[in-house]
Coordinates of C-alpha atoms in Angstrom, one line a residue:
X1448 CA 97.5 100.7 115.0
X1449 CA 95.9 97.8 114.4
X1450 CA 95.3 94.6 116.1
X1451 CA 92.7 92.1 115.9
X1452 CA 89.2 92.6 118.2
X1453 CA 89.5 88.4 118.6
X1454 CA 92.0 86.2 118.9
X1455 CA 92.4 84.4 115.1
X1456 CA 94.3 81.0 114.7
X1457 CA 96.9 79.8 111.5
X1458 CA 98.9 77.2 110.9
X1459 CA 102.2 76.6 113.8
X1460 CA 100.0 80.2 115.5
X1461 CA 97.5 81.6 117.6
X1462 CA 97.1 85.9 116.8
X1463 CA 95.6 88.1 120.4
X1464 CA 94.7 91.6 120.1
X1465 CA 97.5 93.6 121.7
X1466 CA 96.7 96.8 123.9
X1467 CA 99.6 98.4 122.7
X1468 CA 101.3 99.1 120.3
X1469 CA 103.9 97.0 118.9
X1470 CA 104.0 92.4 118.1
X1471 CA 105.0 90.3 120.2
X1472 CA 106.2 86.7 119.5
X1473 CA 105.6 83.8 122.2
X1474 CA 106.0 87.2 124.7
X1475 CA 109.5 88.7 122.0
X1476 CA 109.1 91.9 121.2
X1477 CA 110.0 92.7 117.0
X1478 CA 112.7 94.7 117.2
X1479 CA 115.5 94.7 115.3
X1480 CA 118.0 94.5 117.9
X1481 CA 115.9 90.8 119.0
X1482 CA 116.3 89.6 115.1
X1483 CA 118.3 86.6 114.8
X1484 CA 119.1 87.3 110.9
X1485 CA 120.5 83.3 109.9
X1486 CA 118.8 81.8 106.5
X1487 CA 115.9 82.1 108.9
X1488 CA 114.9 85.1 110.8
X1489 CA 114.9 84.8 115.2
X1490 CA 114.0 86.1 117.6
X1491 CA 115.5 86.6 121.3
X1492 CA 115.9 88.3 124.1
X1493 CA 116.9 86.9 127.7
X1494 CA 116.7 83.0 127.6
X1495 CA 113.9 83.3 125.6
X1496 CA 114.4 82.8 121.8
X1497 CA 111.4 81.7 119.1
X1498 CA 112.3 80.4 115.2
X1499 CA 110.9 81.1 111.5
X1500 CA 109.9 84.6 112.5
X1501 CA 109.4 85.5 109.4
X1502 CA 107.2 83.2 108.1
X1503 CA 104.1 85.4 110.6
X1504 CA 105.5 88.5 110.4
X1505 CA 104.9 88.5 106.7
X1506 CA 101.3 88.3 107.2
X1507 CA 100.8 90.4 109.3
X1508 CA 102.4 92.5 107.2
X1509 CA 100.7 91.9 104.6
X1510 CA 97.1 92.6 106.3
X1511 CA 98.4 95.7 108.0
X1512 CA 98.3 94.2 111.5
X1513 CA 100.4 97.1 113.6
X1514 CA 100.0 95.1 117.0
X1515 CA 99.2 91.8 118.7
X1516 CA 100.1 88.6 120.8
X1517 CA 101.7 86.1 118.8
X1518 CA 101.8 82.5 120.5
X1519 CA 103.5 79.4 118.9
X1520 CA 100.3 76.6 119.8
X1521 CA 101.9 74.0 118.3
X1522 CA 103.3 70.6 121.9
X1523 CA 104.3 67.3 120.0
X1524 CA 108.3 67.9 117.8
X1525 CA 108.2 67.3 114.2
X1526 CA 112.7 66.0 114.1
X1527 CA 112.2 65.9 110.6
X1528 CA 112.4 69.9 110.3
X1529 CA 115.7 71.0 111.2
X1530 CA 114.4 74.4 113.5
X1531 CA 112.8 71.7 115.5
X1532 CA 115.5 69.8 116.2
X1533 CA 118.0 73.1 116.7
X1534 CA 115.2 74.0 119.1
X1535 CA 114.9 71.0 121.5
X1536 CA 118.6 71.3 121.5
X1537 CA 118.8 75.1 123.2
X1538 CA 115.9 73.2 126.0
X1539 CA 113.4 75.1 124.0
X1540 CA 109.1 73.3 123.8
X1541 CA 107.9 72.6 120.7
X1542 CA 105.5 76.2 120.5
X1543 CA 109.2 78.3 120.3
X1544 CA 108.9 76.7 116.4
X1545 CA 106.0 79.8 114.8
X1546 CA 107.0 78.6 111.1
X1547 CA 104.8 77.1 108.4
X1548 CA 105.9 73.0 108.0
X1549 CA 105.2 73.5 104.3
X1550 CA 107.9 76.6 104.4
X1551 CA 104.9 79.1 103.4
X1552 CA 103.8 82.8 104.9
X1553 CA 100.9 80.9 106.9
X1554 CA 98.0 80.4 104.3
X1555 CA 95.7 79.4 107.1
X1556 CA 96.8 82.9 108.9
X1557 CA 95.9 85.1 105.7
X1558 CA 92.2 84.1 105.4
X1559 CA 92.2 83.9 108.7
X1560 CA 93.3 87.7 109.6
X1561 CA 91.0 88.7 105.9
X1562 CA 88.4 88.1 107.3
X1563 CA 89.0 89.6 111.3
X1564 CA 88.0 92.6 112.7
X1565 CA 89.9 95.1 113.8
X1566 CA 90.3 97.4 116.5
X1567 CA 92.3 101.0 115.5
X1568 CA 93.9 103.4 117.3
X1569 CA 95.2 106.3 117.2
X1570 CA 97.2 106.7 114.1
X1571 CA 101.0 106.0 113.7
X1572 CA 103.6 108.0 111.8
X1573 CA 105.3 106.2 108.0
X1574 CA 108.9 105.8 108.2
X1575 CA 111.1 106.2 105.3
X1576 CA 115.0 107.4 104.7
X1577 CA 116.1 110.6 103.6
X1578 CA 118.7 109.1 101.2
X1579 CA 120.1 105.6 99.8
X1580 CA 121.6 102.8 101.5
X1581 CA 122.6 99.9 100.4
X1582 CA 124.4 97.1 102.7
X1583 CA 126.3 94.1 101.9
X1584 CA 128.3 94.7 98.9
X1585 CA 124.8 95.7 96.7
X1586 CA 123.1 92.6 98.0
X1587 CA 120.6 94.3 99.8
X1588 CA 119.7 98.5 98.2
X1589 CA 116.8 100.8 100.3
X1590 CA 115.3 104.1 98.7
X1591 CA 113.4 107.2 100.2
X1592 CA 109.5 106.6 99.0
X1593 CA 106.7 109.6 99.0
X1594 CA 104.2 109.3 102.3
X1595 CA 101.7 107.2 102.3
X1596 CA 103.0 105.1 99.1
X1597 CA 104.4 101.7 100.9
X1598 CA 106.6 99.1 99.4
X1599 CA 107.8 98.8 96.4
X1600 CA 110.0 95.6 96.6
X1601 CA 111.8 94.4 93.4
X1602 CA 113.3 91.6 93.8
X1603 CA 116.1 91.0 90.4
X1604 CA 117.1 88.1 88.7
X1605 CA 118.6 86.5 85.9
X1606 CA 116.3 86.6 83.6
X1607 CA 114.5 90.5 85.2
X1608 CA 113.1 91.5 88.3
X1609 CA 109.9 90.7 89.6
X1610 CA 108.1 93.5 91.8
X1611 CA 105.8 94.2 94.5
X1612 CA 104.2 96.8 96.2
X1613 CA 102.5 96.6 99.9
X1614 CA 101.6 99.0 102.6
X1615 CA 102.7 97.4 106.3
X1616 CA 100.1 99.7 107.4
X1617 CA 97.0 98.5 105.2
X1618 CA 95.4 95.4 103.7
X1619 CA 97.0 94.4 100.9
X1620 CA 94.4 93.2 98.1
X1621 CA 93.8 89.6 98.5
X1622 CA 95.0 88.2 94.9
X1623 CA 98.8 89.9 96.4
X1624 CA 98.6 88.4 99.8
X1625 CA 97.4 84.8 98.1
X1626 CA 100.4 85.0 95.3
X1627 CA 103.0 85.4 98.3
X1628 CA 101.9 83.2 101.2
X1629 CA 100.6 80.2 99.0
X1630 CA 104.7 80.5 97.5
X1631 CA 106.8 78.6 98.5
X1632 CA 110.6 79.0 100.8
X1633 CA 113.3 79.1 98.0
X1634 CA 114.9 76.0 99.8
X1635 CA 112.0 73.8 99.1
X1636 CA 110.9 74.8 95.5
X1637 CA 111.3 76.0 91.9
X1638 CA 113.2 79.4 91.0
X1639 CA 110.2 81.4 90.0
X1640 CA 107.9 80.1 93.2
X1641 CA 111.0 81.8 95.5
X1642 CA 111.0 84.8 94.0
X1643 CA 108.0 85.1 95.7
X1644 CA 108.1 83.4 98.5
X1645 CA 111.6 85.9 99.0
X1646 CA 109.0 89.4 98.2
X1647 CA 107.5 87.9 102.2
X1648 CA 110.6 87.9 103.9
X1649 CA 111.2 91.1 103.1
X1650 CA 108.0 92.7 104.4
X1651 CA 109.0 90.8 107.4
X1652 CA 112.1 92.1 108.0
X1653 CA 112.3 95.4 106.0
X1654 CA 108.4 96.1 106.8
X1655 CA 107.8 94.8 109.9
X1656 CA 111.1 94.0 111.6
X1657 CA 112.4 97.1 110.1
X1658 CA 109.1 99.1 111.4
X1659 CA 110.0 100.9 107.6
X1660 CA 106.6 101.8 105.6
X1661 CA 107.6 104.1 102.3
X1662 CA 110.4 102.7 100.9
X1663 CA 111.8 101.7 97.7
X1664 CA 113.6 98.0 97.7
X1665 CA 116.3 96.7 95.4
X1666 CA 116.9 93.4 96.7
X1667 CA 120.2 91.4 94.1
X1668 CA 121.6 88.9 96.5
X1669 CA 120.5 89.3 99.7
X1670 CA 119.5 87.2 103.3
X1671 CA 118.1 88.1 106.3
X1672 CA 121.9 89.1 107.5
X1673 CA 121.3 92.0 104.4
X1674 CA 117.8 92.7 105.1
X1675 CA 117.8 93.1 109.0
X1676 CA 121.6 94.6 108.3
X1677 CA 120.3 97.5 106.0
X1678 CA 117.6 98.3 108.5
X1679 CA 120.5 98.6 111.2
X1680 CA 122.2 100.5 109.0
X1681 CA 119.4 103.1 107.7
X1682 CA 118.6 103.1 112.3
X1683 CA 122.6 103.6 113.1
X1684 CA 123.5 106.3 110.7
X1685 CA 120.9 107.9 111.4
X1686 CA 118.6 108.1 108.2
X1687 CA 115.6 107.0 109.3
X1688 CA 112.6 109.4 109.4
X1689 CA 109.3 109.7 110.4
X1690 CA 106.2 111.1 108.6
X1691 CA 102.5 112.2 109.6
X1692 CA 99.9 112.7 107.9

């Protein structure tokens, strides 16, 4: 596992060291069973819920942080944002919204993690699948990849494909991280930038929440329900494989 040696802060969040494997956000474990996919990713465990988790998890996955305690730091509502209005309606407080207000994958947090000292304890198995898994009537497909090769993410669209290679257990190169984390959500931006933003969503949903390290991911018309769906389908069908070096 790899965690930060000291707390770091980004927009809306604070990331603190963890003593054991795994990531929590506002006390909710980042696990498939806790993921609530809508047009964003929320995490829910009993009465606890946190909103827009993908903007934090993408950065942790791109930075190779596999263990952390994340908390929201916002203290005031921003009712211009629909997530804040929804969170308010549930009786939550502003700190439960951890998504970036400009629809980014938290570049401030990415920069803080780039220079942060980290601690590694032991090693973690790397997960892939033994056979291809498709979900959402062809919206998304995941395929096996060799041990240690990371995620090859192909975002298909009308004019071609946008591809990135990242590794959820290793720091990715600075240029790749910067391009992804400074891209705005497709809901708020032009087509090309939104395609890059979706790469970060795939890192969050399949790499971090799904727990996969070595895969080929082909995204066609996928949304968050498909990314979580294909991860759950792989688990439920028993095709997840764990490998150690």
